[in-house]
Amino acid sequence: MNKKYIAHSFNRAAKKYDKIAIFQQKSGQHLFKLLSIIPGKTILDAGCGTGYFSYQWKLIGKKVIALDISSSMLKVAKKKGAANTYIQADMEMLPLKNESVDLCFSHLSIQWCDNLHHTLSELYRITKRGGVIAFSTLLEGSLNELKECWRKIDNNSHINSFMNIQDIKAICNIWKYKFEQQCWLTIYPSLITLLKSLKDIGATYLKKGRTHGLMTKNKLNKLALYYPHIGHQFPLTYQLLFGILYRE
């Protein structure tokens, strides 16, 4: 992972992110509702983005630490008064003391980390005994419609690969945990809208490097030809894992 490029990608997306991140907000609401009754005062929102959920935690009386790798995302979060404290940092190197928060909340962020075991270990380290680490991430099979279309066009890497649930379970076996898997289907009115949405939320960074060449009209036409759709309905599937680790 090139964290510099990841930060740059989300920096560019920051100003318009809240208006278009509908899937991110709705899916994150599920994780939030699972945890909102959990006692404890101090919350770390790891990979907070524009502070959408930081603000919800703050509204129910929590002391919120908003942490993100993107300075522009944090700037938006700070402007809306989403948290009590703002930290620009990498989730894999948390600048927080051992057992310093009651709950770690991380929605759709850990897939941008190099080492899942190390990332979860860091979140575990800073969580107080009796607290929880709650996260969501994309699983293998996400964005599959787009991935399959690209395979018919060239051999380049255009879509990120995601871990499968068995590998994540193997990593988490050293802790007490609970998992829930869900499939979310999003619908777009056109292929261009679908592609623009992915770009505008900052999710186009490729783990294995950039694609070769720009999107041409010819490639776009081929994508439109191969993409599965009915009329003006272009589906895109997300496979999600909601996980809770119990700090013992």
Short mmCIF file of the C-alpha atoms (twelve columns), coordinates in Angstrom:
data_MODEL
# 
_entry.id   MODEL 
# 
loop_
_atom_site.group_PDB 
_atom_site.id 
_atom_site.type_symbol 
_atom_site.label_atom_id 
_atom_site.label_alt_id 
_atom_site.label_comp_id 
_atom_site.label_asym_id 
_atom_site.label_seq_id 
_atom_site.Cartn_x 
_atom_site.Cartn_y 
_atom_site.Cartn_z 
_atom_site.pdbx_PDB_model_num 
ATOM 1   C CA . MET A 1   0.000   0.000   0.000   1 
ATOM 2   C CA . ASN A 2   1.193   3.501   -0.808  1 
ATOM 3   C CA . LYS A 3   -0.379  5.447   2.022   1 
ATOM 4   C CA . LYS A 4   0.616   8.754   0.426   1 
ATOM 5   C CA . TYR A 5   -1.515  8.000   -2.642  1 
ATOM 6   C CA . ILE A 6   -4.389  6.704   -0.516  1 
ATOM 7   C CA . ALA A 7   -4.407  9.958   1.460   1 
ATOM 8   C CA . HIS A 8   -4.217  11.954  -1.778  1 
ATOM 9   C CA . SER A 9   -7.170  10.054  -3.236  1 
ATOM 10  C CA . PHE A 10  -9.355  10.791  -0.214  1 
ATOM 11  C CA . ASN A 11  -8.116  14.371  0.004   1 
ATOM 12  C CA . ARG A 12  -9.539  14.963  -3.474  1 
ATOM 13  C CA . ALA A 13  -12.857 13.387  -2.476  1 
ATOM 14  C CA . ALA A 14  -13.348 15.238  0.812   1 
ATOM 15  C CA . LYS A 15  -15.452 18.238  -0.273  1 
ATOM 16  C CA . LYS A 16  -18.145 16.250  -2.089  1 
ATOM 17  C CA . TYR A 17  -17.910 13.018  -0.088  1 
ATOM 18  C CA . ASP A 18  -20.940 13.505  2.174   1 
ATOM 19  C CA . LYS A 19  -23.249 14.147  -0.774  1 
ATOM 20  C CA . ILE A 20  -22.420 10.929  -2.627  1 
ATOM 21  C CA . ALA A 21  -21.352 8.394   0.027   1 
ATOM 22  C CA . ILE A 22  -24.900 7.034   0.463   1 
ATOM 23  C CA . PHE A 23  -23.885 3.374   0.570   1 
ATOM 24  C CA . GLN A 24  -21.106 4.143   3.064   1 
ATOM 25  C CA . GLN A 25  -23.529 6.014   5.328   1 
ATOM 26  C CA . LYS A 26  -26.320 3.430   5.198   1 
ATOM 27  C CA . SER A 27  -24.072 0.423   5.740   1 
ATOM 28  C CA . GLY A 28  -22.227 2.209   8.547   1 
ATOM 29  C CA . GLN A 29  -25.531 2.897   10.249  1 
ATOM 30  C CA . HIS A 30  -25.938 -0.845  10.717  1 
ATOM 31  C CA . LEU A 31  -22.612 -1.065  12.548  1 
ATOM 32  C CA . PHE A 32  -23.444 2.016   14.610  1 
ATOM 33  C CA . LYS A 33  -26.793 0.588   15.768  1 
ATOM 34  C CA . LEU A 34  -25.109 -2.612  16.903  1 
ATOM 35  C CA . LEU A 35  -22.956 -0.577  19.293  1 
ATOM 36  C CA . SER A 36  -24.848 2.535   20.375  1 
ATOM 37  C CA . ILE A 37  -26.065 0.932   23.614  1 
ATOM 38  C CA . ILE A 38  -22.580 -0.214  24.652  1 
ATOM 39  C CA . PRO A 39  -21.405 1.647   27.770  1 
ATOM 40  C CA . GLY A 40  -18.202 3.636   27.826  1 
ATOM 41  C CA . LYS A 41  -17.329 7.267   27.293  1 
ATOM 42  C CA . THR A 42  -14.357 7.493   24.927  1 
ATOM 43  C CA . ILE A 43  -14.709 6.459   21.280  1 
ATOM 44  C CA . LEU A 44  -12.062 6.244   18.572  1 
ATOM 45  C CA . ASP A 45  -13.499 6.632   15.084  1 
ATOM 46  C CA . ALA A 46  -10.637 5.094   13.102  1 
ATOM 47  C CA . GLY A 47  -10.748 6.107   9.455   1 
ATOM 48  C CA . CYS A 48  -13.413 8.668   10.298  1 
ATOM 49  C CA . GLY A 49  -13.506 10.350  6.879   1 
ATOM 50  C CA . THR A 50  -15.618 13.494  7.083   1 
ATOM 51  C CA . GLY A 51  -16.801 12.580  10.584  1 
ATOM 52  C CA . TYR A 52  -20.287 11.362  9.650   1 
ATOM 53  C CA . PHE A 53  -20.317 8.768   12.430  1 
ATOM 54  C CA . SER A 54  -18.052 10.734  14.763  1 
ATOM 55  C CA . TYR A 55  -20.833 13.298  14.942  1 
ATOM 56  C CA . GLN A 56  -23.449 10.626  15.697  1 
ATOM 57  C CA . TRP A 57  -21.328 9.332   18.571  1 
ATOM 58  C CA . LYS A 58  -20.909 12.862  19.856  1 
ATOM 59  C CA . LEU A 59  -24.679 13.466  19.739  1 
ATOM 60  C CA . ILE A 60  -25.270 10.621  22.198  1 
ATOM 61  C CA . GLY A 61  -22.763 12.037  24.653  1 
ATOM 62  C CA . LYS A 62  -19.539 10.233  23.794  1 
ATOM 63  C CA . LYS A 63  -16.078 11.792  23.867  1 
ATOM 64  C CA . VAL A 64  -14.938 11.222  20.285  1 
ATOM 65  C CA . ILE A 65  -11.448 10.979  18.820  1 
ATOM 66  C CA . ALA A 66  -11.662 11.320  15.023  1 
ATOM 67  C CA . LEU A 67  -8.662  9.796   13.251  1 
ATOM 68  C CA . ASP A 68  -7.950  9.658   9.533   1 
ATOM 69  C CA . ILE A 69  -4.985  9.535   7.159   1 
ATOM 70  C CA . SER A 70  -6.503  12.319  5.017   1 
ATOM 71  C CA . SER A 71  -5.959  15.887  6.206   1 
ATOM 72  C CA . SER A 72  -8.770  17.150  3.972   1 
ATOM 73  C CA . MET A 73  -11.270 14.671  5.382   1 
ATOM 74  C CA . LEU A 74  -10.339 15.768  8.904   1 
ATOM 75  C CA . LYS A 75  -10.709 19.404  7.887   1 
ATOM 76  C CA . VAL A 76  -14.321 18.741  6.832   1 
ATOM 77  C CA . ALA A 77  -14.969 16.808  10.062  1 
ATOM 78  C CA . LYS A 78  -13.541 19.628  12.148  1 
ATOM 79  C CA . LYS A 79  -15.589 22.236  10.291  1 
ATOM 80  C CA . LYS A 80  -18.810 20.443  11.244  1 
ATOM 81  C CA . GLY A 81  -17.661 19.947  14.852  1 
ATOM 82  C CA . ALA A 82  -17.888 16.183  14.531  1 
ATOM 83  C CA . ALA A 83  -15.533 15.207  17.364  1 
ATOM 84  C CA . ASN A 84  -13.704 16.382  20.457  1 
ATOM 85  C CA . THR A 85  -10.214 15.546  19.165  1 
ATOM 86  C CA . TYR A 86  -8.825  15.218  15.625  1 
ATOM 87  C CA . ILE A 87  -5.746  13.185  14.720  1 
ATOM 88  C CA . GLN A 88  -4.162  12.732  11.305  1 
ATOM 89  C CA . ALA A 89  -2.480  9.348   11.423  1 
ATOM 90  C CA . ASP A 90  -2.200  5.892   9.917   1 
ATOM 91  C CA . MET A 91  -4.412  3.256   11.589  1 
ATOM 92  C CA . GLU A 92  -1.468  0.871   11.546  1 
ATOM 93  C CA . MET A 93  0.569   3.210   13.791  1 
ATOM 94  C CA . LEU A 94  -1.918  4.643   16.280  1 
ATOM 95  C CA . PRO A 95  -0.466  7.519   18.362  1 
ATOM 96  C CA . LEU A 96  -2.577  6.542   21.393  1 
ATOM 97  C CA . LYS A 97  -1.710  4.947   24.725  1 
ATOM 98  C CA . ASN A 98  -2.527  1.381   25.689  1 
ATOM 99  C CA . GLU A 99  -6.075  0.927   27.002  1 
ATOM 100 C CA . SER A 100 -7.024  4.553   26.424  1 
ATOM 101 C CA . VAL A 101 -10.451 4.208   24.732  1 
ATOM 102 C CA . ASP A 102 -13.628 2.303   25.522  1 
ATOM 103 C CA . LEU A 103 -14.635 1.552   21.956  1 
ATOM 104 C CA . CYS A 104 -12.920 1.494   18.581  1 
ATOM 105 C CA . PHE A 105 -15.251 2.064   15.637  1 
ATOM 106 C CA . SER A 106 -13.919 1.630   12.102  1 
ATOM 107 C CA . HIS A 107 -16.260 1.560   9.118   1 
ATOM 108 C CA . LEU A 108 -14.919 0.556   5.678   1 
ATOM 109 C CA . SER A 109 -11.353 1.602   6.464   1 
ATOM 110 C CA . ILE A 110 -9.297  -1.479  7.298   1 
ATOM 111 C CA . GLN A 111 -9.288  -2.646  3.664   1 
ATOM 112 C CA . TRP A 112 -6.847  0.207   3.031   1 
ATOM 113 C CA . CYS A 113 -4.325  -1.237  5.503   1 
ATOM 114 C CA . ASP A 114 -1.308  -3.360  4.631   1 
ATOM 115 C CA . ASN A 115 -1.588  -5.894  7.421   1 
ATOM 116 C CA . LEU A 116 -4.987  -6.738  8.912   1 
ATOM 117 C CA . HIS A 117 -3.541  -8.569  11.918  1 
ATOM 118 C CA . HIS A 118 -1.316  -5.633  12.797  1 
ATOM 119 C CA . THR A 119 -4.152  -3.120  12.340  1 
ATOM 120 C CA . LEU A 120 -6.581  -5.033  14.547  1 
ATOM 121 C CA . SER A 121 -3.812  -5.600  17.109  1 
ATOM 122 C CA . GLU A 122 -3.254  -1.853  17.289  1 
ATOM 123 C CA . LEU A 123 -6.975  -1.233  17.834  1 
ATOM 124 C CA . TYR A 124 -7.021  -3.987  20.447  1 
ATOM 125 C CA . ARG A 125 -3.995  -2.495  22.200  1 
ATOM 126 C CA . ILE A 126 -5.583  0.913   22.768  1 
ATOM 127 C CA . THR A 127 -8.961  -0.480  23.880  1 
ATOM 128 C CA . LYS A 128 -9.684  -0.863  27.581  1 
ATOM 129 C CA . ARG A 129 -10.442 -4.287  29.018  1 
ATOM 130 C CA . GLY A 130 -14.140 -4.971  28.689  1 
ATOM 131 C CA . GLY A 131 -14.378 -2.714  25.629  1 
ATOM 132 C CA . VAL A 132 -14.954 -3.663  22.012  1 
ATOM 133 C CA . ILE A 133 -13.404 -3.114  18.596  1 
ATOM 134 C CA . ALA A 134 -16.073 -2.855  15.906  1 
ATOM 135 C CA . PHE A 135 -15.192 -2.780  12.225  1 
ATOM 136 C CA . SER A 136 -16.611 -3.341  8.794   1 
ATOM 137 C CA . THR A 137 -14.764 -4.161  5.614   1 
ATOM 138 C CA . LEU A 138 -15.360 -5.279  2.043   1 
ATOM 139 C CA . LEU A 139 -15.066 -8.962  1.260   1 
ATOM 140 C CA . GLU A 140 -14.140 -10.994 -1.780  1 
ATOM 141 C CA . GLY A 141 -16.883 -10.632 -4.386  1 
ATOM 142 C CA . SER A 142 -17.334 -6.894  -3.921  1 
ATOM 143 C CA . LEU A 143 -17.577 -4.869  -7.155  1 
ATOM 144 C CA . ASN A 144 -17.711 -8.168  -9.029  1 
ATOM 145 C CA . GLU A 145 -19.875 -6.867  -11.897 1 
ATOM 146 C CA . LEU A 146 -17.240 -4.277  -12.758 1 
ATOM 147 C CA . LYS A 147 -14.371 -6.688  -12.234 1 
ATOM 148 C CA . GLU A 148 -15.839 -9.269  -14.623 1 
ATOM 149 C CA . CYS A 149 -16.419 -6.617  -17.290 1 
ATOM 150 C CA . TRP A 150 -12.811 -5.486  -17.195 1 
ATOM 151 C CA . ARG A 151 -11.619 -9.079  -17.558 1 
ATOM 152 C CA . LYS A 152 -13.356 -9.203  -20.937 1 
ATOM 153 C CA . ILE A 153 -11.544 -6.070  -22.103 1 
ATOM 154 C CA . ASP A 154 -7.896  -6.415  -21.019 1 
ATOM 155 C CA . ASN A 155 -5.571  -8.171  -18.603 1 
ATOM 156 C CA . ASN A 156 -4.757  -5.127  -16.488 1 
ATOM 157 C CA . SER A 157 -5.733  -4.689  -12.857 1 
ATOM 158 C CA . HIS A 158 -8.614  -2.222  -12.550 1 
ATOM 159 C CA . ILE A 159 -10.419 -3.354  -9.388  1 
ATOM 160 C CA . ASN A 160 -8.957  -4.124  -5.967  1 
ATOM 161 C CA . SER A 161 -9.156  -7.644  -4.565  1 
ATOM 162 C CA . PHE A 162 -10.543 -8.129  -1.076  1 
ATOM 163 C CA . MET A 163 -9.968  -10.762 1.596   1 
ATOM 164 C CA . ASN A 164 -12.346 -13.675 2.070   1 
ATOM 165 C CA . ILE A 165 -14.109 -14.295 5.345   1 
ATOM 166 C CA . GLN A 166 -12.162 -17.506 6.080   1 
ATOM 167 C CA . ASP A 167 -8.837  -15.630 6.026   1 
ATOM 168 C CA . ILE A 168 -10.204 -12.912 8.286   1 
ATOM 169 C CA . LYS A 169 -11.531 -15.501 10.739  1 
ATOM 170 C CA . ALA A 170 -8.100  -17.141 10.803  1 
ATOM 171 C CA . ILE A 171 -6.515  -13.803 11.723  1 
ATOM 172 C CA . CYS A 172 -9.100  -13.096 14.435  1 
ATOM 173 C CA . ASN A 173 -8.970  -16.534 16.066  1 
ATOM 174 C CA . ILE A 174 -6.645  -15.259 18.787  1 
ATOM 175 C CA . TRP A 175 -9.462  -13.024 20.062  1 
ATOM 176 C CA . LYS A 176 -13.076 -13.500 21.059  1 
ATOM 177 C CA . TYR A 177 -15.129 -12.206 18.137  1 
ATOM 178 C CA . LYS A 178 -18.535 -12.132 16.412  1 
ATOM 179 C CA . PHE A 179 -19.021 -11.725 12.661  1 
ATOM 180 C CA . GLU A 180 -21.980 -10.882 10.472  1 
ATOM 181 C CA . GLN A 181 -21.840 -11.039 6.678   1 
ATOM 182 C CA . GLN A 182 -24.198 -9.089  4.419   1 
ATOM 183 C CA . CYS A 183 -24.625 -8.472  0.700   1 
ATOM 184 C CA . TRP A 184 -25.573 -4.930  -0.352  1 
ATOM 185 C CA . LEU A 185 -26.772 -4.144  -3.847  1 
ATOM 186 C CA . THR A 186 -26.533 -0.577  -5.129  1 
ATOM 187 C CA . ILE A 187 -28.262 0.620   -8.294  1 
ATOM 188 C CA . TYR A 188 -27.093 3.409   -10.622 1 
ATOM 189 C CA . PRO A 189 -28.966 5.120   -13.490 1 
ATOM 190 C CA . SER A 190 -25.990 4.841   -15.849 1 
ATOM 191 C CA . LEU A 191 -22.545 3.305   -16.086 1 
ATOM 192 C CA . ILE A 192 -20.937 6.746   -16.084 1 
ATOM 193 C CA . THR A 193 -22.740 7.584   -12.819 1 
ATOM 194 C CA . LEU A 194 -21.493 4.318   -11.308 1 
ATOM 195 C CA . LEU A 195 -17.877 4.943   -12.313 1 
ATOM 196 C CA . LYS A 196 -18.002 8.585   -11.240 1 
ATOM 197 C CA . SER A 197 -19.384 7.591   -7.850  1 
ATOM 198 C CA . LEU A 198 -16.426 5.279   -7.198  1 
ATOM 199 C CA . LYS A 199 -14.009 7.983   -8.268  1 
ATOM 200 C CA . ASP A 200 -15.693 10.744  -6.255  1 
ATOM 201 C CA . ILE A 201 -15.589 8.833   -2.972  1 
ATOM 202 C CA . GLY A 202 -11.845 8.291   -3.367  1 
ATOM 203 C CA . ALA A 203 -12.058 4.513   -3.781  1 
ATOM 204 C CA . THR A 204 -10.084 4.193   -7.009  1 
ATOM 205 C CA . TYR A 205 -6.593  3.654   -5.549  1 
ATOM 206 C CA . LEU A 206 -5.284  0.258   -6.663  1 
ATOM 207 C CA . LYS A 207 -3.266  -1.788  -4.169  1 
ATOM 208 C CA . LYS A 208 -1.156  -3.287  -6.965  1 
ATOM 209 C CA . GLY A 209 -0.551  -0.005  -8.744  1 
ATOM 210 C CA . ARG A 210 -2.300  2.145   -11.277 1 
ATOM 211 C CA . THR A 211 -3.951  0.799   -14.396 1 
ATOM 212 C CA . HIS A 212 -2.170  1.224   -17.713 1 
ATOM 213 C CA . GLY A 213 -3.586  4.210   -19.565 1 
ATOM 214 C CA . LEU A 214 -6.610  6.418   -19.149 1 
ATOM 215 C CA . MET A 215 -10.258 5.513   -19.607 1 
ATOM 216 C CA . THR A 216 -10.900 5.921   -23.326 1 
ATOM 217 C CA . LYS A 217 -14.229 6.234   -25.126 1 
ATOM 218 C CA . ASN A 218 -13.610 2.848   -26.689 1 
ATOM 219 C CA . LYS A 219 -13.074 1.188   -23.302 1 
ATOM 220 C CA . LEU A 220 -16.120 2.921   -21.850 1 
ATOM 221 C CA . ASN A 221 -18.240 1.662   -24.748 1 
ATOM 222 C CA . LYS A 222 -16.962 -1.871  -24.189 1 
ATOM 223 C CA . LEU A 223 -17.710 -1.672  -20.481 1 
ATOM 224 C CA . ALA A 224 -21.247 -0.517  -21.265 1 
ATOM 225 C CA . LEU A 225 -21.644 -3.412  -23.694 1 
ATOM 226 C CA . TYR A 226 -20.544 -6.084  -21.215 1 
ATOM 227 C CA . TYR A 227 -21.988 -4.609  -18.020 1 
ATOM 228 C CA . PRO A 228 -25.080 -6.488  -16.734 1 
ATOM 229 C CA . HIS A 229 -28.024 -4.087  -16.664 1 
ATOM 230 C CA . ILE A 230 -31.740 -3.860  -17.317 1 
ATOM 231 C CA . GLY A 231 -32.810 -0.605  -18.930 1 
ATOM 232 C CA . HIS A 232 -31.342 2.230   -16.872 1 
ATOM 233 C CA . GLN A 233 -30.479 0.067   -13.866 1 
ATOM 234 C CA . PHE A 234 -26.789 -0.697  -13.384 1 
ATOM 235 C CA . PRO A 235 -26.169 -2.858  -10.279 1 
ATOM 236 C CA . LEU A 236 -23.005 -2.973  -8.195  1 
ATOM 237 C CA . THR A 237 -22.596 -5.524  -5.415  1 
ATOM 238 C CA . TYR A 238 -20.791 -5.049  -2.112  1 
ATOM 239 C CA . GLN A 239 -20.021 -8.000  0.142   1 
ATOM 240 C CA . LEU A 240 -19.617 -6.697  3.683   1 
ATOM 241 C CA . LEU A 241 -18.292 -8.109  6.913   1 
ATOM 242 C CA . PHE A 242 -19.328 -6.534  10.210  1 
ATOM 243 C CA . GLY A 243 -16.993 -7.671  12.974  1 
ATOM 244 C CA . ILE A 244 -16.792 -7.165  16.716  1 
ATOM 245 C CA . LEU A 245 -13.730 -8.057  18.778  1 
ATOM 246 C CA . TYR A 246 -14.137 -8.264  22.540  1 
ATOM 247 C CA . ARG A 247 -11.235 -6.823  24.524  1 
ATOM 248 C CA . GLU A 248 -10.370 -9.200  27.360  1 
# 
